[in-house]
Amino acid sequence: MSHPNPVSPIDLHMHSLASDGTMTPTDLMQRVHAAGVRVMALTDHDNTAGLAEARVQAAALDIQLVPGVEVSSEWSSQGIHIVGLFIDPANNILQGGLSRIMAFRDWRALEIGRLLEGAGIPDAEAGARAMAGSRMVGRSHFSRWLVREGYCADGNEAFGKYLGRGCKAYVPSDWIPMTEAVGWINAAGGSAVLAHPGRYKLSGTRLRVLLTEFQDAGGIGLEVCSGSQAAGDREHLGRLARQLGMVGSVGSDFHGPDVGHAAIGHLPPLPDGVEPVWDRAGIHLH
Ligand code: AMP
Ligand code: MN
Ligand code: MN
Ligand code: MN
């Protein structure tokens, strides 16, 4: 796959083995360095366990590391991801919240395993957990295990047949309300940014309702440029950000060289007139 954009010097959304990425924080940072990205955020799902290792590498490689997290939440029965940037990972309110989500994930993994067993696929929970390589077990790990064991041809089939909403091994998500996630991020001194808004398939009207509630809760930004939404979303999300007085963020949503198509730093710049979320943190790129 070719990448039309020159490398962005900043990439504020990526995953490591601490969630469903496939690289250790150390290997990830080396790849970030090689890609020419100078400012990055590690935003693992629902935990910050990778940040300590990432911080060591950031110093060694002269990369500016923005401490981040991607919180799984819910709004109007829909899964919504909130990226928290510039967070203090030591904050108790944030960590208390995240540990609730991790407990839900543990329970959900057992349920998914039970449902797969009912569908004739035994031992999936142990398999996914072994695949995870860290405490966080997600549907991506089940998906990779199902493919590795030959139950599915690829991730699309795994989600389409078993793991996706309404499928055989789907456990209705019981994430925390979106507004609570925003509250935890703000409590930890962070900036709350709506992740990949183009991926939720909301109508323009619904997206505006979501954003109004998001702003009322203290959310300030939108991922205007994301490796996990259509490139064409950038323009209308930029317009929305300007209209609503929200800041913009850019993030590849990189999970690993063999996962999806996202590549580190391959992002267009924010559209004209959209204030970057990093300006407010005193980061000035030139
Ligand atoms: P979870 O947070 O455990 O419910 O898993 C959601 C994660 O699974 C997302 O963040 C994606 O990384 C991945 N994912 C969701 N849908 C798909 C899909 N259709 N194909 C592949 N990966 C997916
Ligand atoms: Mn993921
Ligand atoms: Mn996400
Ligand atoms: Mn992500």
PDB file of C-alpha atoms and ligand atoms in Angstrom:
ATOM      1  CA  MET A   1       0.000   0.000   0.000  1.00  0.00           C
ATOM      2  CA  SER A   2       1.418   3.395  -0.905  1.00  0.00           C
ATOM      3  CA  HIS A   3       1.279   6.398   1.339  1.00  0.00           C
ATOM      4  CA  PRO A   4       0.624   9.706  -0.356  1.00  0.00           C
ATOM      5  CA  ASN A   5       1.524  11.854   2.652  1.00  0.00           C
ATOM      6  CA  PRO A   6       5.017  12.873   3.649  1.00  0.00           C
ATOM      7  CA  VAL A   7       5.850  11.753   7.164  1.00  0.00           C
ATOM      8  CA  SER A   8       4.208  13.885   9.796  1.00  0.00           C
ATOM      9  CA  PRO A   9       6.614  14.965  12.544  1.00  0.00           C
ATOM     10  CA  ILE A  10       3.883  14.208  15.074  1.00  0.00           C
ATOM     11  CA  ASP A  11       1.740  11.093  15.584  1.00  0.00           C
ATOM     12  CA  LEU A  12      -0.498  11.025  18.648  1.00  0.00           C
ATOM     13  CA  HIS A  13      -2.162   7.600  18.500  1.00  0.00           C
ATOM     14  CA  MET A  14      -0.439   4.218  18.603  1.00  0.00           C
ATOM     15  CA  HIS A  15      -0.484   0.887  20.399  1.00  0.00           C
ATOM     16  CA  SER A  16       2.088  -1.454  21.908  1.00  0.00           C
ATOM     17  CA  LEU A  17       2.007  -4.957  23.395  1.00  0.00           C
ATOM     18  CA  ALA A  18       0.560  -3.334  26.526  1.00  0.00           C
ATOM     19  CA  SER A  19      -2.760  -3.509  24.633  1.00  0.00           C
ATOM     20  CA  ASP A  20      -3.408  -4.964  21.174  1.00  0.00           C
ATOM     21  CA  GLY A  21      -0.310  -3.712  19.400  1.00  0.00           C
ATOM     22  CA  THR A  22       2.242  -6.326  18.380  1.00  0.00           C
ATOM     23  CA  MET A  23       5.479  -4.512  19.296  1.00  0.00           C
ATOM     24  CA  THR A  24       7.104  -3.891  22.656  1.00  0.00           C
ATOM     25  CA  PRO A  25       7.246  -0.197  23.584  1.00  0.00           C
ATOM     26  CA  THR A  26      11.000  -0.328  22.940  1.00  0.00           C
ATOM     27  CA  ASP A  27      10.656  -1.751  19.425  1.00  0.00           C
ATOM     28  CA  LEU A  28       7.794   0.623  18.692  1.00  0.00           C
ATOM     29  CA  MET A  29       9.847   3.664  19.675  1.00  0.00           C
ATOM     30  CA  GLN A  30      12.722   2.496  17.505  1.00  0.00           C
ATOM     31  CA  ARG A  31      10.328   2.262  14.596  1.00  0.00           C
ATOM     32  CA  VAL A  32       8.956   5.727  15.384  1.00  0.00           C
ATOM     33  CA  HIS A  33      12.495   7.069  15.362  1.00  0.00           C
ATOM     34  CA  ALA A  34      13.301   5.360  12.066  1.00  0.00           C
ATOM     35  CA  ALA A  35      10.117   6.784  10.522  1.00  0.00           C
ATOM     36  CA  GLY A  36      11.259  10.317  11.351  1.00  0.00           C
ATOM     37  CA  VAL A  37       8.482  11.120  13.828  1.00  0.00           C
ATOM     38  CA  ARG A  38       9.728  13.444  16.580  1.00  0.00           C
ATOM     39  CA  VAL A  39       6.649  13.731  18.810  1.00  0.00           C
ATOM     40  CA  MET A  40       4.530  10.681  19.580  1.00  0.00           C
ATOM     41  CA  ALA A  41       1.850   9.523  21.973  1.00  0.00           C
ATOM     42  CA  LEU A  42       1.583   5.955  23.185  1.00  0.00           C
ATOM     43  CA  THR A  43      -2.172   5.422  23.570  1.00  0.00           C
ATOM     44  CA  ASP A  44      -2.768   1.826  24.599  1.00  0.00           C
ATOM     45  CA  HIS A  45      -6.337   0.703  25.214  1.00  0.00           C
ATOM     46  CA  ASP A  46      -7.466   1.166  28.828  1.00  0.00           C
ATOM     47  CA  ASN A  47      -4.046   1.010  30.498  1.00  0.00           C
ATOM     48  CA  THR A  48      -0.782   2.872  30.767  1.00  0.00           C
ATOM     49  CA  ALA A  49       1.547  -0.054  31.527  1.00  0.00           C
ATOM     50  CA  GLY A  50       3.714   0.604  28.458  1.00  0.00           C
ATOM     51  CA  LEU A  51       4.581   4.197  29.322  1.00  0.00           C
ATOM     52  CA  ALA A  52       7.483   3.551  31.687  1.00  0.00           C
ATOM     53  CA  GLU A  53       9.409   1.555  29.090  1.00  0.00           C
ATOM     54  CA  ALA A  54       8.480   4.067  26.382  1.00  0.00           C
ATOM     55  CA  ARG A  55       9.831   6.925  28.499  1.00  0.00           C
ATOM     56  CA  VAL A  56      13.262   5.294  28.739  1.00  0.00           C
ATOM     57  CA  GLN A  57      13.434   4.888  24.959  1.00  0.00           C
ATOM     58  CA  ALA A  58      12.147   8.407  24.319  1.00  0.00           C
ATOM     59  CA  ALA A  59      15.081   9.818  26.255  1.00  0.00           C
ATOM     60  CA  ALA A  60      17.562   7.543  24.470  1.00  0.00           C
ATOM     61  CA  LEU A  61      16.218   8.361  20.997  1.00  0.00           C
ATOM     62  CA  ASP A  62      15.418  12.043  21.580  1.00  0.00           C
ATOM     63  CA  ILE A  63      11.728  11.563  20.865  1.00  0.00           C
ATOM     64  CA  GLN A  64       9.190  13.693  22.680  1.00  0.00           C
ATOM     65  CA  LEU A  65       6.787  11.225  24.304  1.00  0.00           C
ATOM     66  CA  VAL A  66       3.255  12.394  25.089  1.00  0.00           C
ATOM     67  CA  PRO A  67       1.784  10.131  27.784  1.00  0.00           C
ATOM     68  CA  GLY A  68      -1.549   8.869  26.521  1.00  0.00           C
ATOM     69  CA  VAL A  69      -4.303   6.292  26.769  1.00  0.00           C
ATOM     70  CA  GLU A  70      -7.278   5.276  24.603  1.00  0.00           C
ATOM     71  CA  VAL A  71     -10.284   4.739  26.846  1.00  0.00           C
ATOM     72  CA  SER A  72     -13.082   2.380  25.738  1.00  0.00           C
ATOM     73  CA  SER A  73     -16.401   4.028  26.518  1.00  0.00           C
ATOM     74  CA  GLU A  74     -19.996   4.053  25.433  1.00  0.00           C
ATOM     75  CA  TRP A  75     -22.442   6.657  24.208  1.00  0.00           C
ATOM     76  CA  SER A  76     -25.982   5.895  23.133  1.00  0.00           C
ATOM     77  CA  SER A  77     -25.294   2.113  23.059  1.00  0.00           C
ATOM     78  CA  GLN A  78     -22.324   2.661  20.800  1.00  0.00           C
ATOM     79  CA  GLY A  79     -18.665   1.956  21.581  1.00  0.00           C
ATOM     80  CA  ILE A  80     -16.746   5.232  21.525  1.00  0.00           C
ATOM     81  CA  HIS A  81     -12.978   5.588  22.001  1.00  0.00           C
ATOM     82  CA  ILE A  82     -11.606   8.609  23.820  1.00  0.00           C
ATOM     83  CA  VAL A  83      -7.918   9.395  23.517  1.00  0.00           C
ATOM     84  CA  GLY A  84      -6.411  11.078  26.564  1.00  0.00           C
ATOM     85  CA  LEU A  85      -3.222  13.022  25.802  1.00  0.00           C
ATOM     86  CA  PHE A  86      -0.762  14.705  28.187  1.00  0.00           C
ATOM     87  CA  ILE A  87      -2.176  12.667  31.066  1.00  0.00           C
ATOM     88  CA  ASP A  88      -0.476  12.121  34.398  1.00  0.00           C
ATOM     89  CA  PRO A  89      -0.402   8.305  34.487  1.00  0.00           C
ATOM     90  CA  ALA A  90       0.075   8.387  38.264  1.00  0.00           C
ATOM     91  CA  ASN A  91      -3.340   9.987  38.800  1.00  0.00           C
ATOM     92  CA  ASN A  92      -5.548   7.874  41.082  1.00  0.00           C
ATOM     93  CA  ILE A  93      -8.870   8.816  39.544  1.00  0.00           C
ATOM     94  CA  LEU A  94      -7.668   7.819  36.094  1.00  0.00           C
ATOM     95  CA  GLN A  95      -6.039   4.597  37.281  1.00  0.00           C
ATOM     96  CA  GLY A  96      -9.082   3.687  39.397  1.00  0.00           C
ATOM     97  CA  GLY A  97     -11.268   4.086  36.334  1.00  0.00           C
ATOM     98  CA  LEU A  98      -8.962   2.149  34.045  1.00  0.00           C
ATOM     99  CA  SER A  99      -8.762  -0.748  36.499  1.00  0.00           C
ATOM    100  CA  ARG A 100     -12.571  -1.027  36.337  1.00  0.00           C
ATOM    101  CA  ILE A 101     -12.354  -1.354  32.560  1.00  0.00           C
ATOM    102  CA  MET A 102      -9.576  -3.934  32.816  1.00  0.00           C
ATOM    103  CA  ALA A 103     -11.724  -5.976  35.233  1.00  0.00           C
ATOM    104  CA  PHE A 104     -14.581  -5.836  32.738  1.00  0.00           C
ATOM    105  CA  ARG A 105     -12.197  -6.993  30.010  1.00  0.00           C
ATOM    106  CA  ASP A 106     -11.145  -9.998  32.115  1.00  0.00           C
ATOM    107  CA  TRP A 107     -14.766 -10.967  32.662  1.00  0.00           C
ATOM    108  CA  ARG A 108     -15.635 -10.401  29.017  1.00  0.00           C
ATOM    109  CA  ALA A 109     -12.718 -12.581  27.857  1.00  0.00           C
ATOM    110  CA  LEU A 110     -14.119 -15.480  29.895  1.00  0.00           C
ATOM    111  CA  GLU A 111     -17.552 -14.901  28.367  1.00  0.00           C
ATOM    112  CA  ILE A 112     -16.172 -14.773  24.827  1.00  0.00           C
ATOM    113  CA  GLY A 113     -14.306 -18.018  25.548  1.00  0.00           C
ATOM    114  CA  ARG A 114     -17.516 -19.617  26.809  1.00  0.00           C
ATOM    115  CA  LEU A 115     -19.482 -18.533  23.729  1.00  0.00           C
ATOM    116  CA  LEU A 116     -16.757 -19.786  21.388  1.00  0.00           C
ATOM    117  CA  GLU A 117     -16.747 -23.103  23.225  1.00  0.00           C
ATOM    118  CA  GLY A 118     -20.498 -23.298  22.605  1.00  0.00           C
ATOM    119  CA  ALA A 119     -19.752 -22.735  18.931  1.00  0.00           C
ATOM    120  CA  GLY A 120     -17.369 -25.720  18.944  1.00  0.00           C
ATOM    121  CA  ILE A 121     -14.137 -23.800  19.554  1.00  0.00           C
ATOM    122  CA  PRO A 122     -12.545 -24.800  22.881  1.00  0.00           C
ATOM    123  CA  ASP A 123      -9.688 -23.149  24.800  1.00  0.00           C
ATOM    124  CA  ALA A 124     -10.008 -19.763  23.133  1.00  0.00           C
ATOM    125  CA  GLU A 125      -9.747 -17.693  26.311  1.00  0.00           C
ATOM    126  CA  ALA A 126      -6.430 -19.271  27.311  1.00  0.00           C
ATOM    127  CA  GLY A 127      -5.239 -18.984  23.718  1.00  0.00           C
ATOM    128  CA  ALA A 128      -6.148 -15.309  23.416  1.00  0.00           C
ATOM    129  CA  ARG A 129      -4.566 -14.573  26.781  1.00  0.00           C
ATOM    130  CA  ALA A 130      -1.333 -16.274  25.752  1.00  0.00           C
ATOM    131  CA  MET A 131      -1.429 -14.307  22.521  1.00  0.00           C
ATOM    132  CA  ALA A 132      -1.868 -11.020  24.351  1.00  0.00           C
ATOM    133  CA  GLY A 133       1.561 -10.875  25.947  1.00  0.00           C
ATOM    134  CA  SER A 134       0.304  -8.464  28.597  1.00  0.00           C
ATOM    135  CA  ARG A 135      -2.566  -8.128  31.040  1.00  0.00           C
ATOM    136  CA  MET A 136      -4.976  -6.657  28.497  1.00  0.00           C
ATOM    137  CA  VAL A 137      -7.062  -9.130  26.541  1.00  0.00           C
ATOM    138  CA  GLY A 138      -9.134  -7.771  23.703  1.00  0.00           C
ATOM    139  CA  ARG A 139     -11.075  -9.009  20.751  1.00  0.00           C
ATOM    140  CA  SER A 140      -8.007  -8.485  18.540  1.00  0.00           C
ATOM    141  CA  HIS A 141      -6.243 -11.222  20.500  1.00  0.00           C
ATOM    142  CA  PHE A 142      -9.151 -13.607  20.019  1.00  0.00           C
ATOM    143  CA  SER A 143      -9.166 -12.700  16.349  1.00  0.00           C
ATOM    144  CA  ARG A 144      -5.440 -13.439  15.927  1.00  0.00           C
ATOM    145  CA  TRP A 145      -5.793 -16.710  17.821  1.00  0.00           C
ATOM    146  CA  LEU A 146      -8.780 -17.790  15.663  1.00  0.00           C
ATOM    147  CA  VAL A 147      -6.705 -17.120  12.549  1.00  0.00           C
ATOM    148  CA  ARG A 148      -3.590 -18.811  13.903  1.00  0.00           C
ATOM    149  CA  GLU A 149      -5.560 -21.931  14.868  1.00  0.00           C
ATOM    150  CA  GLY A 150      -7.131 -22.071  11.414  1.00  0.00           C
ATOM    151  CA  TYR A 151     -10.704 -21.363  12.513  1.00  0.00           C
ATOM    152  CA  CYS A 152     -10.805 -18.223  10.376  1.00  0.00           C
ATOM    153  CA  ALA A 153      -8.983 -17.135   7.248  1.00  0.00           C
ATOM    154  CA  ASP A 154      -8.335 -13.606   8.484  1.00  0.00           C
ATOM    155  CA  GLY A 155      -9.334 -10.940  10.991  1.00  0.00           C
ATOM    156  CA  ASN A 156     -12.287  -9.820   8.914  1.00  0.00           C
ATOM    157  CA  GLU A 157     -13.757 -13.300   9.057  1.00  0.00           C
ATOM    158  CA  ALA A 158     -13.052 -13.557  12.805  1.00  0.00           C
ATOM    159  CA  PHE A 159     -14.912 -10.317  13.493  1.00  0.00           C
ATOM    160  CA  GLY A 160     -17.561 -10.973  10.824  1.00  0.00           C
ATOM    161  CA  LYS A 161     -18.396 -14.466  12.092  1.00  0.00           C
ATOM    162  CA  TYR A 162     -17.653 -14.475  15.813  1.00  0.00           C
ATOM    163  CA  LEU A 163     -16.436 -11.281  17.467  1.00  0.00           C
ATOM    164  CA  GLY A 164     -18.328  -8.446  15.803  1.00  0.00           C
ATOM    165  CA  ARG A 165     -21.503  -6.897  17.145  1.00  0.00           C
ATOM    166  CA  GLY A 166     -24.363  -9.402  17.039  1.00  0.00           C
ATOM    167  CA  CYS A 167     -22.128 -12.343  16.103  1.00  0.00           C
ATOM    168  CA  LYS A 168     -21.876 -15.772  17.794  1.00  0.00           C
ATOM    169  CA  ALA A 169     -19.271 -14.825  20.396  1.00  0.00           C
ATOM    170  CA  TYR A 170     -20.223 -11.194  20.818  1.00  0.00           C
ATOM    171  CA  VAL A 171     -20.613 -10.045  24.404  1.00  0.00           C
ATOM    172  CA  PRO A 172     -22.641  -6.829  24.567  1.00  0.00           C
ATOM    173  CA  SER A 173     -20.166  -4.216  25.648  1.00  0.00           C
ATOM    174  CA  ASP A 174     -20.745  -2.646  28.991  1.00  0.00           C
ATOM    175  CA  TRP A 175     -18.198   0.144  28.820  1.00  0.00           C
ATOM    176  CA  ILE A 176     -18.336   3.188  31.061  1.00  0.00           C
ATOM    177  CA  PRO A 177     -20.241   6.257  29.821  1.00  0.00           C
ATOM    178  CA  MET A 178     -18.277   8.510  27.464  1.00  0.00           C
ATOM    179  CA  THR A 179     -18.669  11.453  29.847  1.00  0.00           C
ATOM    180  CA  GLU A 180     -16.973   9.492  32.662  1.00  0.00           C
ATOM    181  CA  ALA A 181     -13.984   8.693  30.481  1.00  0.00           C
ATOM    182  CA  VAL A 182     -13.610  12.398  29.719  1.00  0.00           C
ATOM    183  CA  GLY A 183     -13.797  13.148  33.454  1.00  0.00           C
ATOM    184  CA  TRP A 184     -10.970  10.718  34.299  1.00  0.00           C
ATOM    185  CA  ILE A 185      -8.749  12.166  31.588  1.00  0.00           C
ATOM    186  CA  ASN A 186      -9.362  15.704  32.810  1.00  0.00           C
ATOM    187  CA  ALA A 187      -8.774  14.628  36.410  1.00  0.00           C
ATOM    188  CA  ALA A 188      -5.358  13.418  35.278  1.00  0.00           C
ATOM    189  CA  GLY A 189      -4.605  16.804  33.712  1.00  0.00           C
ATOM    190  CA  GLY A 190      -5.039  15.458  30.184  1.00  0.00           C
ATOM    191  CA  SER A 191      -6.739  16.617  27.007  1.00  0.00           C
ATOM    192  CA  ALA A 192      -9.677  14.461  25.894  1.00  0.00           C
ATOM    193  CA  VAL A 193      -9.893  13.858  22.153  1.00  0.00           C
ATOM    194  CA  LEU A 194     -12.577  11.878  20.321  1.00  0.00           C
ATOM    195  CA  ALA A 195     -10.731   9.058  18.511  1.00  0.00           C
ATOM    196  CA  HIS A 196     -11.377   8.334  14.808  1.00  0.00           C
ATOM    197  CA  PRO A 197     -14.816  10.045  14.650  1.00  0.00           C
ATOM    198  CA  GLY A 198     -15.291   8.822  11.097  1.00  0.00           C
ATOM    199  CA  ARG A 199     -15.358   5.200  12.205  1.00  0.00           C
ATOM    200  CA  TYR A 200     -18.597   5.296  14.179  1.00  0.00           C
ATOM    201  CA  LYS A 201     -20.856   5.638  11.141  1.00  0.00           C
ATOM    202  CA  LEU A 202     -22.951   8.293  12.862  1.00  0.00           C
ATOM    203  CA  SER A 203     -25.046  10.689  10.798  1.00  0.00           C
ATOM    204  CA  GLY A 204     -23.867  14.299  10.783  1.00  0.00           C
ATOM    205  CA  THR A 205     -26.643  15.181  13.210  1.00  0.00           C
ATOM    206  CA  ARG A 206     -25.806  12.375  15.648  1.00  0.00           C
ATOM    207  CA  LEU A 207     -22.130  13.237  15.548  1.00  0.00           C
ATOM    208  CA  ARG A 208     -22.988  16.819  16.495  1.00  0.00           C
ATOM    209  CA  VAL A 209     -25.110  15.607  19.416  1.00  0.00           C
ATOM    210  CA  LEU A 210     -22.234  13.392  20.557  1.00  0.00           C
ATOM    211  CA  LEU A 211     -19.791  16.282  20.265  1.00  0.00           C
ATOM    212  CA  THR A 212     -22.034  18.646  22.198  1.00  0.00           C
ATOM    213  CA  GLU A 213     -22.212  16.160  25.087  1.00  0.00           C
ATOM    214  CA  PHE A 214     -18.488  15.497  24.752  1.00  0.00           C
ATOM    215  CA  GLN A 215     -17.705  19.219  25.032  1.00  0.00           C
ATOM    216  CA  ASP A 216     -20.133  19.661  27.931  1.00  0.00           C
ATOM    217  CA  ALA A 217     -18.254  16.879  29.737  1.00  0.00           C
ATOM    218  CA  GLY A 218     -14.929  18.664  29.154  1.00  0.00           C
ATOM    219  CA  GLY A 219     -13.729  17.081  25.898  1.00  0.00           C
ATOM    220  CA  ILE A 220     -11.770  19.478  23.717  1.00  0.00           C
ATOM    221  CA  GLY A 221     -10.578  17.730  20.590  1.00  0.00           C
ATOM    222  CA  LEU A 222     -11.221  15.585  17.532  1.00  0.00           C
ATOM    223  CA  GLU A 223      -8.931  13.252  15.641  1.00  0.00           C
ATOM    224  CA  VAL A 224      -9.265  15.126  12.383  1.00  0.00           C
ATOM    225  CA  CYS A 225      -6.558  13.006  10.733  1.00  0.00           C
ATOM    226  CA  SER A 226      -6.558   9.300  11.600  1.00  0.00           C
ATOM    227  CA  GLY A 227      -5.023   6.231  10.014  1.00  0.00           C
ATOM    228  CA  SER A 228      -8.142   4.297  10.990  1.00  0.00           C
ATOM    229  CA  GLN A 229     -10.772   6.398   9.240  1.00  0.00           C
ATOM    230  CA  ALA A 230     -11.274   7.282   5.588  1.00  0.00           C
ATOM    231  CA  ALA A 231      -8.850   9.924   4.311  1.00  0.00           C
ATOM    232  CA  GLY A 232     -11.832  11.887   2.999  1.00  0.00           C
ATOM    233  CA  ASP A 233     -13.158  12.412   6.543  1.00  0.00           C
ATOM    234  CA  ARG A 234     -10.398  14.953   7.221  1.00  0.00           C
ATOM    235  CA  GLU A 235     -12.108  17.831   5.481  1.00  0.00           C
ATOM    236  CA  HIS A 236     -15.507  17.675   7.128  1.00  0.00           C
ATOM    237  CA  LEU A 237     -13.987  16.894  10.544  1.00  0.00           C
ATOM    238  CA  GLY A 238     -11.758  19.943  10.151  1.00  0.00           C
ATOM    239  CA  ARG A 239     -14.830  22.035   9.385  1.00  0.00           C
ATOM    240  CA  LEU A 240     -16.611  20.616  12.437  1.00  0.00           C
ATOM    241  CA  ALA A 241     -13.626  21.359  14.671  1.00  0.00           C
ATOM    242  CA  ARG A 242     -13.538  24.976  13.485  1.00  0.00           C
ATOM    243  CA  GLN A 243     -17.304  25.418  13.861  1.00  0.00           C
ATOM    244  CA  LEU A 244     -17.419  23.939  17.355  1.00  0.00           C
ATOM    245  CA  GLY A 245     -14.212  25.562  18.573  1.00  0.00           C
ATOM    246  CA  MET A 246     -12.493  22.219  19.093  1.00  0.00           C
ATOM    247  CA  VAL A 247      -8.801  21.472  18.690  1.00  0.00           C
ATOM    248  CA  GLY A 248      -7.564  18.878  16.210  1.00  0.00           C
ATOM    249  CA  SER A 249      -5.324  15.857  16.662  1.00  0.00           C
ATOM    250  CA  VAL A 250      -3.511  13.520  14.269  1.00  0.00           C
ATOM    251  CA  GLY A 251      -2.808   9.838  14.895  1.00  0.00           C
ATOM    252  CA  SER A 252      -1.995   6.774  12.821  1.00  0.00           C
ATOM    253  CA  ASP A 253      -3.589   4.218  15.187  1.00  0.00           C
ATOM    254  CA  PHE A 254      -0.601   2.028  14.376  1.00  0.00           C
ATOM    255  CA  HIS A 255      -0.848  -1.489  15.890  1.00  0.00           C
ATOM    256  CA  GLY A 256       2.155  -3.168  14.275  1.00  0.00           C
ATOM    257  CA  PRO A 257       3.720  -3.744  10.863  1.00  0.00           C
ATOM    258  CA  ASP A 258       1.502  -6.766  10.207  1.00  0.00           C
ATOM    259  CA  VAL A 259      -1.742  -5.297  11.508  1.00  0.00           C
ATOM    260  CA  GLY A 260      -3.991  -3.283   9.214  1.00  0.00           C
ATOM    261  CA  HIS A 261      -2.643  -0.642   6.864  1.00  0.00           C
ATOM    262  CA  ALA A 262      -1.772   2.194   9.223  1.00  0.00           C
ATOM    263  CA  ALA A 263       1.859   3.286   9.148  1.00  0.00           C
ATOM    264  CA  ILE A 264       3.602   5.453  11.697  1.00  0.00           C
ATOM    265  CA  GLY A 265       3.502   9.140  10.786  1.00  0.00           C
ATOM    266  CA  HIS A 266       1.799   8.685   7.426  1.00  0.00           C
ATOM    267  CA  LEU A 267      -0.737  11.396   8.052  1.00  0.00           C
ATOM    268  CA  PRO A 268      -1.728  14.596   6.298  1.00  0.00           C
ATOM    269  CA  PRO A 269      -1.390  17.867   8.220  1.00  0.00           C
ATOM    270  CA  LEU A 270      -4.367  19.377  10.023  1.00  0.00           C
ATOM    271  CA  PRO A 271      -6.514  21.451   7.670  1.00  0.00           C
ATOM    272  CA  ASP A 272      -5.954  25.214   7.735  1.00  0.00           C
ATOM    273  CA  GLY A 273      -7.515  27.018  10.654  1.00  0.00           C
ATOM    274  CA  VAL A 274      -7.753  23.984  12.952  1.00  0.00           C
ATOM    275  CA  GLU A 275      -5.863  24.629  16.172  1.00  0.00           C
ATOM    276  CA  PRO A 276      -3.578  21.678  17.026  1.00  0.00           C
ATOM    277  CA  VAL A 277      -4.175  20.033  20.407  1.00  0.00           C
ATOM    278  CA  TRP A 278      -0.410  20.119  21.015  1.00  0.00           C
ATOM    279  CA  ASP A 279      -0.224  23.950  20.749  1.00  0.00           C
ATOM    280  CA  ARG A 280      -1.918  24.178  24.116  1.00  0.00           C
ATOM    281  CA  ALA A 281       0.736  21.907  25.602  1.00  0.00           C
ATOM    282  CA  GLY A 282       3.461  24.228  24.355  1.00  0.00           C
ATOM    283  CA  ILE A 283       4.695  21.969  21.548  1.00  0.00           C
ATOM    284  CA  HIS A 284       5.544  23.969  18.453  1.00  0.00           C
ATOM    285  CA  LEU A 285       6.567  22.172  15.280  1.00  0.00           C
ATOM    286  CA  HIS A 286       8.175  23.928  12.381  1.00  0.00           C
TER     287      HIS A 286
HETATM  288  P1  AMP B   1     -12.026  -4.494  22.033  1.00  0.00           P
HETATM  289  O1  AMP B   1     -11.575  -3.129  22.503  1.00  0.00           O
HETATM  290  O2  AMP B   1     -11.367  -5.592  22.788  1.00  0.00           O
HETATM  291  O3  AMP B   1     -13.517  -4.621  21.976  1.00  0.00           O
HETATM  292  O4  AMP B   1     -11.498  -4.666  20.568  1.00  0.00           O
HETATM  293  C1  AMP B   1     -11.684  -3.632  19.642  1.00  0.00           C
HETATM  294  C2  AMP B   1     -10.449  -3.574  18.779  1.00  0.00           C
HETATM  295  O5  AMP B   1     -10.519  -4.623  17.823  1.00  0.00           O
HETATM  296  C3  AMP B   1     -10.365  -2.286  17.979  1.00  0.00           C
HETATM  297  O6  AMP B   1      -9.652  -1.290  18.681  1.00  0.00           O
HETATM  298  C4  AMP B   1      -9.620  -2.737  16.747  1.00  0.00           C
HETATM  299  O7  AMP B   1      -8.218  -2.694  17.006  1.00  0.00           O
HETATM  300  C5  AMP B   1     -10.039  -4.172  16.583  1.00  0.00           C
HETATM  301  N1  AMP B   1     -11.149  -4.371  15.617  1.00  0.00           N
HETATM  302  C6  AMP B   1     -12.425  -3.950  15.729  1.00  0.00           C
HETATM  303  N2  AMP B   1     -13.172  -4.338  14.657  1.00  0.00           N
HETATM  304  C7  AMP B   1     -12.329  -5.012  13.851  1.00  0.00           C
HETATM  305  C8  AMP B   1     -12.462  -5.672  12.600  1.00  0.00           C
HETATM  306  N3  AMP B   1     -13.640  -5.707  11.936  1.00  0.00           N
HETATM  307  N4  AMP B   1     -11.380  -6.267  12.080  1.00  0.00           N
HETATM  308  C9  AMP B   1     -10.204  -6.239  12.736  1.00  0.00           C
HETATM  309  N5  AMP B   1      -9.992  -5.630  13.920  1.00  0.00           N
HETATM  310  C10 AMP B   1     -11.041  -5.024  14.483  1.00  0.00           C
HETATM  311 MN    MN B   2      -6.799  -1.816  18.991  1.00  0.00          MN
HETATM  312 MN    MN B   3      -9.905   3.024  18.665  1.00  0.00          MN
HETATM  313 MN    MN B   4      -6.386   2.905  18.748  1.00  0.00          MN
END
